[in-house]
Amino acid sequence: MTRSLMLSVVLAAAVALQPARLRNAATTTRLHAANIQYGDTGGAALVLDDLSVRRGPVELVSGATWTIMPGERWGIVGPNGAGKSTLLGAILGIHDMTTGHVAVKTDADVGYLEQTGVGGSDTSVRTEVMSRMGALAEAQKALTEATERVEGGDYSEEALEALGEAQTQFEEKGGYTAEETVSKVLGGLGFDVKKDLDRPCSDFSGGWQMRIALARLLLSGPDVLFLDEPTNHLDSAARAWLATYLASYEGTLVLVSHDTAMLKRACDSIAEITGDAPTADKPGSGRRLETYKSCSFDQWRQQRAERAQRWVSTYERQKEEERDLEDFIRRFGAKASKATQAKDREQKLKRLREEMVDRPPRDVIDLAATLADEVEALKRAQRDGAPEENLGDTVASPLLKVRGGPVLRLPSPPPCGARPVALAGADVGWPNEGETLARRARRSDDELDLEEIEDATVIVKNVDLTIEREMRLVVRGANGAGKSTLIKALAGAMPLVGGERIEDDRLALGYFRQDLSQELPQDKTALEVAVETARRDGDDMTSEQRVREVLGALGLKGEMALRLVGSLSGGEKARVALACFVLTPQNVLILDEPSNHLDVDTVAALAGGLNAFEGAIVVISHDRAFVEELRPTHVLTVADGAATLEKRELVDADWDVSSIDERGAIIEEATAEPAVAAPVVVVEEDAATRKKRHNAPRRMAKLEDLIAEADAAIAAVDDDMVAAGADVGKAVDLQKRRDALQADLDGLWAEYDELDALLAVAA
């Protein structure tokens, strides 16, 4: 082959291998927040030194010191209003800090999810999500320039080396697999990769536009990724995919989330904002930032309780010792015979006070008491002769209820018939088949014209669903399957396309949806709105103290309840709407994603209140721990235009509303049968399974160690492969070794997941 022919082949390959849409892509700028402070971090990705932040006159967080190394994945947790988002904003330069110092590693790309999404964008989904793939665009530009240089007749060794290097860089940045990566991310977030990629962003509702913005951020691949409640607009399948994606993210992750499943899967370290809540009369008493490095979410829950118990016991021991020393000095200090001993006690007292720990705040005392309660419950169960394999049930709960934590009490349900509300042969859907999703989302219920029903698109057909008194029904299904539309029709908030809705004469139905917060008066305080609602729709003698209890249980404590609704964040407004909802006596509660915007303790309070409620509950939620705490009696699956009702408990498979293929595309579930009651199937468990479950915690702990060892071994082989360089023989041997290790690791994870599922079913 001649030199010119060989060059032609190389150039043709270089051009052909570039994805078509990348060949004309403009170079994107690196994602930097204008006010981020970059500096020397000593090799860390991010350093906080004695940082304090405030909101208005109140200092939310005081003296935060934190070092995050490259590749670490941190979850920030804490109660609502603790300052998690404000702390994140201070790091990003969005909010001012009171004191202290923040430094992000020089030249690090920082990515964060703007809450504006992609509203108003008329570009295609594909173009929008690829618009910030800056590193790839730069590599593509370098490849184009190198290719054009050689095509222009420069066959020098320097030009050919530049072309080869550009090709290598383009490949390393994922240029040849960019389309596949885009499809994987968008598919994982719930988009139809065959239909949605070339649609304009403006076709999608606000929630889906936030997904587009999230995909754009993930594809930009920043060195440091900040996410603040990224799961609020995601269904179960998308949440599971995102958790898996973040768990293998190669950069540094800082995640604020109330989603326990996300925190468990995605994070390897936890930072907690804790301490007594600051108040306007004590503006300088901010909360603390406690860090738990190399600590999973489950390990953090245990360690924070143990740390709290050590703090409380140390404080109590020191205070007791202080009292004893003071008593001795007071009694014998004036006696000559005891003067030497009294002097010695004075020195001991001085040293003790210098070393004495601070008084634990209320939340630490409550947490220590909770751990003591759990230990005592376990001892009691052992004394009572409970089977060893059942002892975990004594203390295990999907949500940790801290003694002294918020408590939510719902009004007793008014009397009603055995079947308060039902659908018979119901078809539910939306009128005007030609409407775009964005326009449909903007329509209010009042705009629905009954004359348009004849032209409606039916989403779920022929539904026969009877809600019985004290039924606890969880509605599941893929995003877009029609869950929310169905329960909206059940609530009577929209007309049926066909069939009949039947309600008891004494039906008192409450319907909570996320947009309720938009209907709140903006010029009144949260307390005023909740009091007026409770007295208008419920008991006109409802006390202000009772309303404060409910607002406090939902995270709006103290002076927060006295703020104007218009000054509250979206999440805080949602909690005001939820407070109004639970203050009104109802005998049927229908809730659509009620746990969004709530912290772990508040979710536990809401779940506890609903668990004690004696009426019927219908709920849609992607929060597994919250749903499991309700102990559902029935499961309604919505899929492929049908609804299937089963009388049973939840199982792991109920959270797999879709599967994901190797490209990340969503594969919908199989066709469901019409909604008819199914019998409860009781499966007797054999002795081998009981033994396996009994030994599961011990075996899982061992598996975690083996998994860590396998990960370390694979990392070592990866380092050896880099060191092997051009030694092909050695590289082949190392690859075989790596494949064997990976197979072992996959086997360990498979066994771990099997045991985890076994324990979940038992719970």
PDB file of C-alpha atoms in Angstrom, residues 152-407:
ATOM      1  CA  GLY A 152      -4.294  19.700   3.457  1.00  0.00           C
ATOM      2  CA  GLY A 153      -1.093  17.896   2.479  1.00  0.00           C
ATOM      3  CA  ASP A 154       0.986  18.030   5.668  1.00  0.00           C
ATOM      4  CA  TYR A 155       2.362  14.471   5.883  1.00  0.00           C
ATOM      5  CA  SER A 156       5.124  15.321   8.334  1.00  0.00           C
ATOM      6  CA  GLU A 157       5.844  13.031  11.264  1.00  0.00           C
ATOM      7  CA  GLU A 158       4.642  15.752  13.641  1.00  0.00           C
ATOM      8  CA  ALA A 159       1.296  16.061  11.838  1.00  0.00           C
ATOM      9  CA  LEU A 160       0.745  12.306  11.772  1.00  0.00           C
ATOM     10  CA  GLU A 161       1.611  11.988  15.470  1.00  0.00           C
ATOM     11  CA  ALA A 162      -0.822  14.808  16.254  1.00  0.00           C
ATOM     12  CA  LEU A 163      -3.539  12.980  14.313  1.00  0.00           C
ATOM     13  CA  GLY A 164      -2.851   9.742  16.170  1.00  0.00           C
ATOM     14  CA  GLU A 165      -2.902  11.505  19.533  1.00  0.00           C
ATOM     15  CA  ALA A 166      -6.144  13.296  18.630  1.00  0.00           C
ATOM     16  CA  GLN A 167      -7.748   9.994  17.671  1.00  0.00           C
ATOM     17  CA  THR A 168      -6.656   8.462  20.975  1.00  0.00           C
ATOM     18  CA  GLN A 169      -8.001  11.394  22.989  1.00  0.00           C
ATOM     19  CA  PHE A 170     -11.286  11.341  21.079  1.00  0.00           C
ATOM     20  CA  GLU A 171     -11.671   7.648  21.826  1.00  0.00           C
ATOM     21  CA  GLU A 172     -10.778   8.086  25.518  1.00  0.00           C
ATOM     22  CA  LYS A 173     -13.391  10.834  25.846  1.00  0.00           C
ATOM     23  CA  GLY A 174     -16.034   8.471  24.484  1.00  0.00           C
ATOM     24  CA  GLY A 175     -16.360  10.043  21.059  1.00  0.00           C
ATOM     25  CA  TYR A 176     -16.999   6.794  19.235  1.00  0.00           C
ATOM     26  CA  THR A 177     -19.657   5.688  21.731  1.00  0.00           C
ATOM     27  CA  ALA A 178     -21.281   9.072  22.390  1.00  0.00           C
ATOM     28  CA  GLU A 179     -24.617   8.175  20.820  1.00  0.00           C
ATOM     29  CA  GLU A 180     -24.772   4.953  22.809  1.00  0.00           C
ATOM     30  CA  THR A 181     -23.950   6.811  26.041  1.00  0.00           C
ATOM     31  CA  VAL A 182     -26.631   9.433  25.403  1.00  0.00           C
ATOM     32  CA  SER A 183     -29.220   6.708  24.774  1.00  0.00           C
ATOM     33  CA  LYS A 184     -28.159   4.871  27.925  1.00  0.00           C
ATOM     34  CA  VAL A 185     -28.525   7.939  30.158  1.00  0.00           C
ATOM     35  CA  LEU A 186     -31.813   9.131  28.654  1.00  0.00           C
ATOM     36  CA  GLY A 187     -33.209   5.601  28.647  1.00  0.00           C
ATOM     37  CA  GLY A 188     -32.209   5.136  32.254  1.00  0.00           C
ATOM     38  CA  LEU A 189     -34.068   8.317  33.177  1.00  0.00           C
ATOM     39  CA  GLY A 190     -37.231   7.013  31.533  1.00  0.00           C
ATOM     40  CA  PHE A 191     -37.185   8.461  28.010  1.00  0.00           C
ATOM     41  CA  ASP A 192     -38.190   6.409  24.976  1.00  0.00           C
ATOM     42  CA  VAL A 193     -34.878   6.400  23.107  1.00  0.00           C
ATOM     43  CA  LYS A 194     -36.615   5.573  19.829  1.00  0.00           C
ATOM     44  CA  LYS A 195     -39.108   8.443  19.939  1.00  0.00           C
ATOM     45  CA  ASP A 196     -38.037  11.168  22.378  1.00  0.00           C
ATOM     46  CA  LEU A 197     -34.459  12.075  21.412  1.00  0.00           C
ATOM     47  CA  ASP A 198     -35.398  14.295  18.467  1.00  0.00           C
ATOM     48  CA  ARG A 199     -38.456  15.896  20.072  1.00  0.00           C
ATOM     49  CA  PRO A 200     -38.113  19.527  21.232  1.00  0.00           C
ATOM     50  CA  CYS A 201     -37.634  20.004  24.970  1.00  0.00           C
ATOM     51  CA  SER A 202     -40.663  22.309  25.062  1.00  0.00           C
ATOM     52  CA  ASP A 203     -42.892  19.303  24.335  1.00  0.00           C
ATOM     53  CA  PHE A 204     -42.223  17.951  27.822  1.00  0.00           C
ATOM     54  CA  SER A 205     -43.738  18.849  31.178  1.00  0.00           C
ATOM     55  CA  GLY A 206     -41.699  20.524  33.916  1.00  0.00           C
ATOM     56  CA  GLY A 207     -40.804  17.242  35.614  1.00  0.00           C
ATOM     57  CA  TRP A 208     -39.519  15.736  32.378  1.00  0.00           C
ATOM     58  CA  GLN A 209     -37.589  18.922  31.587  1.00  0.00           C
ATOM     59  CA  MET A 210     -35.814  18.492  34.914  1.00  0.00           C
ATOM     60  CA  ARG A 211     -34.876  14.982  33.765  1.00  0.00           C
ATOM     61  CA  ILE A 212     -33.433  16.468  30.584  1.00  0.00           C
ATOM     62  CA  ALA A 213     -31.391  18.903  32.683  1.00  0.00           C
ATOM     63  CA  LEU A 214     -30.199  16.028  34.869  1.00  0.00           C
ATOM     64  CA  ALA A 215     -29.157  14.007  31.802  1.00  0.00           C
ATOM     65  CA  ARG A 216     -27.298  17.058  30.460  1.00  0.00           C
ATOM     66  CA  LEU A 217     -25.445  17.375  33.751  1.00  0.00           C
ATOM     67  CA  LEU A 218     -24.531  13.686  33.975  1.00  0.00           C
ATOM     68  CA  LEU A 219     -23.279  13.630  30.382  1.00  0.00           C
ATOM     69  CA  SER A 220     -21.097  16.686  31.041  1.00  0.00           C
ATOM     70  CA  GLY A 221     -19.052  14.459  33.381  1.00  0.00           C
ATOM     71  CA  PRO A 222     -17.827  17.096  35.874  1.00  0.00           C
ATOM     72  CA  ASP A 223     -14.922  16.350  38.205  1.00  0.00           C
ATOM     73  CA  VAL A 224     -17.080  17.357  41.181  1.00  0.00           C
ATOM     74  CA  LEU A 225     -20.819  16.710  40.913  1.00  0.00           C
ATOM     75  CA  PHE A 226     -23.285  18.426  43.268  1.00  0.00           C
ATOM     76  CA  LEU A 227     -26.876  17.145  43.368  1.00  0.00           C
ATOM     77  CA  ASP A 228     -29.664  18.586  45.523  1.00  0.00           C
ATOM     78  CA  GLU A 229     -32.675  16.246  45.743  1.00  0.00           C
ATOM     79  CA  PRO A 230     -32.284  14.874  42.198  1.00  0.00           C
ATOM     80  CA  THR A 231     -34.981  12.199  42.651  1.00  0.00           C
ATOM     81  CA  ASN A 232     -37.974  14.488  43.222  1.00  0.00           C
ATOM     82  CA  HIS A 233     -39.186  14.101  39.617  1.00  0.00           C
ATOM     83  CA  LEU A 234     -38.135  10.473  39.091  1.00  0.00           C
ATOM     84  CA  ASP A 235     -40.099   7.240  39.265  1.00  0.00           C
ATOM     85  CA  SER A 236     -38.814   4.050  40.894  1.00  0.00           C
ATOM     86  CA  ALA A 237     -37.062   2.734  37.789  1.00  0.00           C
ATOM     87  CA  ALA A 238     -35.295   6.042  37.118  1.00  0.00           C
ATOM     88  CA  ARG A 239     -34.301   6.362  40.783  1.00  0.00           C
ATOM     89  CA  ALA A 240     -32.843   2.865  40.763  1.00  0.00           C
ATOM     90  CA  TRP A 241     -30.945   3.574  37.547  1.00  0.00           C
ATOM     91  CA  LEU A 242     -29.599   6.898  38.868  1.00  0.00           C
ATOM     92  CA  ALA A 243     -28.457   5.278  42.122  1.00  0.00           C
ATOM     93  CA  THR A 244     -26.563   2.623  40.164  1.00  0.00           C
ATOM     94  CA  TYR A 245     -25.079   5.252  37.848  1.00  0.00           C
ATOM     95  CA  LEU A 246     -23.883   7.415  40.739  1.00  0.00           C
ATOM     96  CA  ALA A 247     -22.489   4.383  42.586  1.00  0.00           C
ATOM     97  CA  SER A 248     -19.983   3.937  39.749  1.00  0.00           C
ATOM     98  CA  TYR A 249     -19.405   7.652  39.070  1.00  0.00           C
ATOM     99  CA  GLU A 250     -15.694   8.228  38.527  1.00  0.00           C
ATOM    100  CA  GLY A 251     -15.658  11.798  39.788  1.00  0.00           C
ATOM    101  CA  THR A 252     -16.436  13.250  43.210  1.00  0.00           C
ATOM    102  CA  LEU A 253     -20.072  13.315  44.323  1.00  0.00           C
ATOM    103  CA  VAL A 254     -21.815  15.500  46.911  1.00  0.00           C
ATOM    104  CA  LEU A 255     -25.479  14.525  47.201  1.00  0.00           C
ATOM    105  CA  VAL A 256     -28.286  16.063  49.251  1.00  0.00           C
ATOM    106  CA  SER A 257     -31.169  13.602  49.393  1.00  0.00           C
ATOM    107  CA  HIS A 258     -33.967  12.292  51.584  1.00  0.00           C
ATOM    108  CA  ASP A 259     -34.146   9.105  49.507  1.00  0.00           C
ATOM    109  CA  THR A 260     -32.666   6.430  51.762  1.00  0.00           C
ATOM    110  CA  ALA A 261     -32.344   3.909  48.919  1.00  0.00           C
ATOM    111  CA  MET A 262     -30.366   6.462  46.897  1.00  0.00           C
ATOM    112  CA  LEU A 263     -28.098   7.268  49.843  1.00  0.00           C
ATOM    113  CA  LYS A 264     -27.515   3.575  50.550  1.00  0.00           C
ATOM    114  CA  ARG A 265     -26.568   2.757  46.978  1.00  0.00           C
ATOM    115  CA  ALA A 266     -24.747   5.864  45.770  1.00  0.00           C
ATOM    116  CA  CYS A 267     -22.760   7.139  48.770  1.00  0.00           C
ATOM    117  CA  ASP A 268     -19.682   5.776  50.511  1.00  0.00           C
ATOM    118  CA  SER A 269     -19.488   8.545  53.152  1.00  0.00           C
ATOM    119  CA  ILE A 270     -22.050  10.582  55.083  1.00  0.00           C
ATOM    120  CA  ALA A 271     -22.037  14.181  56.358  1.00  0.00           C
ATOM    121  CA  GLU A 272     -24.787  15.036  58.832  1.00  0.00           C
ATOM    122  CA  ILE A 273     -26.015  18.475  59.833  1.00  0.00           C
ATOM    123  CA  THR A 274     -27.103  17.944  63.414  1.00  0.00           C
ATOM    124  CA  GLY A 275     -27.745  19.764  66.666  1.00  0.00           C
ATOM    125  CA  ASP A 276     -30.543  21.830  68.172  1.00  0.00           C
ATOM    126  CA  ALA A 277     -32.310  24.092  65.688  1.00  0.00           C
ATOM    127  CA  PRO A 278     -31.094  27.723  65.749  1.00  0.00           C
ATOM    128  CA  THR A 279     -33.672  30.398  66.503  1.00  0.00           C
ATOM    129  CA  ALA A 280     -34.031  34.124  65.938  1.00  0.00           C
ATOM    130  CA  ASP A 281     -33.423  34.820  69.650  1.00  0.00           C
ATOM    131  CA  LYS A 282     -30.244  32.676  69.504  1.00  0.00           C
ATOM    132  CA  PRO A 283     -28.958  33.600  66.042  1.00  0.00           C
ATOM    133  CA  GLY A 284     -25.401  32.418  66.654  1.00  0.00           C
ATOM    134  CA  SER A 285     -26.249  28.887  67.754  1.00  0.00           C
ATOM    135  CA  GLY A 286     -25.960  27.086  64.420  1.00  0.00           C
ATOM    136  CA  ARG A 287     -26.001  23.336  63.917  1.00  0.00           C
ATOM    137  CA  ARG A 288     -22.832  21.233  63.579  1.00  0.00           C
ATOM    138  CA  LEU A 289     -21.531  19.299  60.589  1.00  0.00           C
ATOM    139  CA  GLU A 290     -20.559  15.759  61.610  1.00  0.00           C
ATOM    140  CA  THR A 291     -18.633  13.720  59.019  1.00  0.00           C
ATOM    141  CA  TYR A 292     -18.514   9.924  58.699  1.00  0.00           C
ATOM    142  CA  LYS A 293     -15.798   9.052  56.193  1.00  0.00           C
ATOM    143  CA  SER A 294     -15.852   5.652  54.427  1.00  0.00           C
ATOM    144  CA  CYS A 295     -19.185   4.931  56.046  1.00  0.00           C
ATOM    145  CA  SER A 296     -22.291   3.600  54.297  1.00  0.00           C
ATOM    146  CA  PHE A 297     -25.741   4.948  55.108  1.00  0.00           C
ATOM    147  CA  ASP A 298     -26.619   1.913  57.235  1.00  0.00           C
ATOM    148  CA  GLN A 299     -23.275   2.105  59.032  1.00  0.00           C
ATOM    149  CA  TRP A 300     -23.873   5.823  59.629  1.00  0.00           C
ATOM    150  CA  ARG A 301     -27.219   5.155  61.301  1.00  0.00           C
ATOM    151  CA  GLN A 302     -25.546   2.755  63.699  1.00  0.00           C
ATOM    152  CA  GLN A 303     -22.415   4.859  64.242  1.00  0.00           C
ATOM    153  CA  ARG A 304     -24.311   8.096  64.885  1.00  0.00           C
ATOM    154  CA  ALA A 305     -26.397   6.338  67.528  1.00  0.00           C
ATOM    155  CA  GLU A 306     -23.291   4.839  69.130  1.00  0.00           C
ATOM    156  CA  ARG A 307     -21.486   8.201  68.919  1.00  0.00           C
ATOM    157  CA  ALA A 308     -24.480   9.890  70.535  1.00  0.00           C
ATOM    158  CA  GLN A 309     -24.549   7.295  73.292  1.00  0.00           C
ATOM    159  CA  ARG A 310     -20.817   7.765  73.984  1.00  0.00           C
ATOM    160  CA  TRP A 311     -21.257  11.540  74.097  1.00  0.00           C
ATOM    161  CA  VAL A 312     -24.201  11.347  76.493  1.00  0.00           C
ATOM    162  CA  SER A 313     -22.577   8.726  78.744  1.00  0.00           C
ATOM    163  CA  THR A 314     -19.296  10.677  78.831  1.00  0.00           C
ATOM    164  CA  TYR A 315     -21.123  13.896  79.697  1.00  0.00           C
ATOM    165  CA  GLU A 316     -23.195  12.211  82.411  1.00  0.00           C
ATOM    166  CA  ARG A 317     -20.110  10.499  83.884  1.00  0.00           C
ATOM    167  CA  GLN A 318     -18.151  13.772  83.919  1.00  0.00           C
ATOM    168  CA  LYS A 319     -21.039  15.694  85.493  1.00  0.00           C
ATOM    169  CA  GLU A 320     -21.389  13.035  88.187  1.00  0.00           C
ATOM    170  CA  GLU A 321     -17.648  13.179  88.869  1.00  0.00           C
ATOM    171  CA  GLU A 322     -17.856  16.980  88.993  1.00  0.00           C
ATOM    172  CA  ARG A 323     -20.667  16.819  91.560  1.00  0.00           C
ATOM    173  CA  ASP A 324     -18.704  14.334  93.700  1.00  0.00           C
ATOM    174  CA  LEU A 325     -15.576  16.517  93.656  1.00  0.00           C
ATOM    175  CA  GLU A 326     -17.553  19.671  94.444  1.00  0.00           C
ATOM    176  CA  ASP A 327     -19.305  17.877  97.298  1.00  0.00           C
ATOM    177  CA  PHE A 328     -15.995  16.671  98.799  1.00  0.00           C
ATOM    178  CA  ILE A 329     -14.426  20.143  98.545  1.00  0.00           C
ATOM    179  CA  ARG A 330     -17.501  21.773 100.105  1.00  0.00           C
ATOM    180  CA  ARG A 331     -17.609  19.284 102.989  1.00  0.00           C
ATOM    181  CA  PHE A 332     -13.920  18.948 103.828  1.00  0.00           C
ATOM    182  CA  GLY A 333     -12.181  22.000 102.380  1.00  0.00           C
ATOM    183  CA  ALA A 334     -12.208  23.855 105.717  1.00  0.00           C
ATOM    184  CA  LYS A 335     -10.948  20.909 107.797  1.00  0.00           C
ATOM    185  CA  ALA A 336      -7.223  20.858 108.508  1.00  0.00           C
ATOM    186  CA  SER A 337      -7.128  17.063 108.525  1.00  0.00           C
ATOM    187  CA  LYS A 338      -8.546  16.937 105.014  1.00  0.00           C
ATOM    188  CA  ALA A 339      -6.838  20.018 103.565  1.00  0.00           C
ATOM    189  CA  THR A 340      -4.348  18.061 101.440  1.00  0.00           C
ATOM    190  CA  GLN A 341      -7.056  15.813 100.026  1.00  0.00           C
ATOM    191  CA  ALA A 342      -9.340  18.784  99.369  1.00  0.00           C
ATOM    192  CA  LYS A 343      -6.514  20.565  97.530  1.00  0.00           C
ATOM    193  CA  ASP A 344      -5.966  17.450  95.418  1.00  0.00           C
ATOM    194  CA  ARG A 345      -9.693  17.344  94.594  1.00  0.00           C
ATOM    195  CA  GLU A 346      -9.562  20.998  93.507  1.00  0.00           C
ATOM    196  CA  GLN A 347      -6.790  20.194  91.013  1.00  0.00           C
ATOM    197  CA  LYS A 348      -8.763  17.219  89.716  1.00  0.00           C
ATOM    198  CA  LEU A 349     -11.859  19.395  89.354  1.00  0.00           C
ATOM    199  CA  LYS A 350      -9.892  21.992  87.394  1.00  0.00           C
ATOM    200  CA  ARG A 351      -8.529  19.347  85.006  1.00  0.00           C
ATOM    201  CA  LEU A 352     -11.973  17.772  84.651  1.00  0.00           C
ATOM    202  CA  ARG A 353     -13.594  21.067  83.663  1.00  0.00           C
ATOM    203  CA  GLU A 354     -10.882  21.690  81.085  1.00  0.00           C
ATOM    204  CA  GLU A 355     -11.542  18.274  79.522  1.00  0.00           C
ATOM    205  CA  MET A 356     -15.324  18.210  79.946  1.00  0.00           C
ATOM    206  CA  VAL A 357     -17.350  17.641  76.782  1.00  0.00           C
ATOM    207  CA  ASP A 358     -20.116  20.062  75.816  1.00  0.00           C
ATOM    208  CA  ARG A 359     -23.652  19.326  76.903  1.00  0.00           C
ATOM    209  CA  PRO A 360     -25.257  17.134  74.198  1.00  0.00           C
ATOM    210  CA  PRO A 361     -28.066  18.841  72.259  1.00  0.00           C
ATOM    211  CA  ARG A 362     -31.597  17.481  72.368  1.00  0.00           C
ATOM    212  CA  ASP A 363     -31.319  15.421  69.173  1.00  0.00           C
ATOM    213  CA  VAL A 364     -28.205  13.625  70.443  1.00  0.00           C
ATOM    214  CA  ILE A 365     -29.875  12.807  73.771  1.00  0.00           C
ATOM    215  CA  ASP A 366     -32.943  11.462  71.945  1.00  0.00           C
ATOM    216  CA  LEU A 367     -30.797   9.377  69.610  1.00  0.00           C
ATOM    217  CA  ALA A 368     -28.842   7.853  72.487  1.00  0.00           C
ATOM    218  CA  ALA A 369     -32.106   7.037  74.241  1.00  0.00           C
ATOM    219  CA  THR A 370     -33.418   5.406  71.058  1.00  0.00           C
ATOM    220  CA  LEU A 371     -30.401   3.114  70.866  1.00  0.00           C
ATOM    221  CA  ALA A 372     -30.827   2.226  74.534  1.00  0.00           C
ATOM    222  CA  ASP A 373     -34.505   1.454  73.871  1.00  0.00           C
ATOM    223  CA  GLU A 374     -33.598  -0.851  70.982  1.00  0.00           C
ATOM    224  CA  VAL A 375     -30.982  -2.700  73.029  1.00  0.00           C
ATOM    225  CA  GLU A 376     -33.455  -3.115  75.894  1.00  0.00           C
ATOM    226  CA  ALA A 377     -36.141  -4.361  73.467  1.00  0.00           C
ATOM    227  CA  LEU A 378     -33.698  -6.937  72.130  1.00  0.00           C
ATOM    228  CA  LYS A 379     -32.828  -8.122  75.649  1.00  0.00           C
ATOM    229  CA  ARG A 380     -36.523  -8.379  76.516  1.00  0.00           C
ATOM    230  CA  ALA A 381     -37.200 -10.430  73.406  1.00  0.00           C
ATOM    231  CA  GLN A 382     -34.335 -12.762  74.305  1.00  0.00           C
ATOM    232  CA  ARG A 383     -35.652 -13.161  77.858  1.00  0.00           C
ATOM    233  CA  ASP A 384     -39.125 -13.886  76.483  1.00  0.00           C
ATOM    234  CA  GLY A 385     -37.733 -16.695  74.352  1.00  0.00           C
ATOM    235  CA  ALA A 386     -38.289 -15.163  70.902  1.00  0.00           C
ATOM    236  CA  PRO A 387     -36.813 -17.322  68.079  1.00  0.00           C
ATOM    237  CA  GLU A 388     -33.305 -16.124  67.293  1.00  0.00           C
ATOM    238  CA  GLU A 389     -34.087 -15.644  63.607  1.00  0.00           C
ATOM    239  CA  ASN A 390     -36.904 -13.221  64.538  1.00  0.00           C
ATOM    240  CA  LEU A 391     -34.903 -11.034  66.911  1.00  0.00           C
ATOM    241  CA  GLY A 392     -34.053  -8.606  64.114  1.00  0.00           C
ATOM    242  CA  ASP A 393     -37.760  -7.780  63.783  1.00  0.00           C
ATOM    243  CA  THR A 394     -37.683  -6.391  67.316  1.00  0.00           C
ATOM    244  CA  VAL A 395     -35.568  -3.423  66.351  1.00  0.00           C
ATOM    245  CA  ALA A 396     -35.622  -3.358  62.542  1.00  0.00           C
ATOM    246  CA  SER A 397     -37.844  -0.822  60.795  1.00  0.00           C
ATOM    247  CA  PRO A 398     -37.636   0.724  57.331  1.00  0.00           C
ATOM    248  CA  LEU A 399     -37.627   4.121  59.051  1.00  0.00           C
ATOM    249  CA  LEU A 400     -35.754   4.890  62.261  1.00  0.00           C
ATOM    250  CA  LYS A 401     -38.120   6.491  64.788  1.00  0.00           C
ATOM    251  CA  VAL A 402     -36.035   8.563  67.157  1.00  0.00           C
ATOM    252  CA  ARG A 403     -37.342   9.037  70.687  1.00  0.00           C
ATOM    253  CA  GLY A 404     -38.321  12.677  71.004  1.00  0.00           C
ATOM    254  CA  GLY A 405     -38.600  13.001  67.226  1.00  0.00           C
ATOM    255  CA  PRO A 406     -41.632  14.531  65.499  1.00  0.00           C
ATOM    256  CA  VAL A 407     -44.979  12.792  66.018  1.00  0.00           C
TER     257      VAL A 407
END
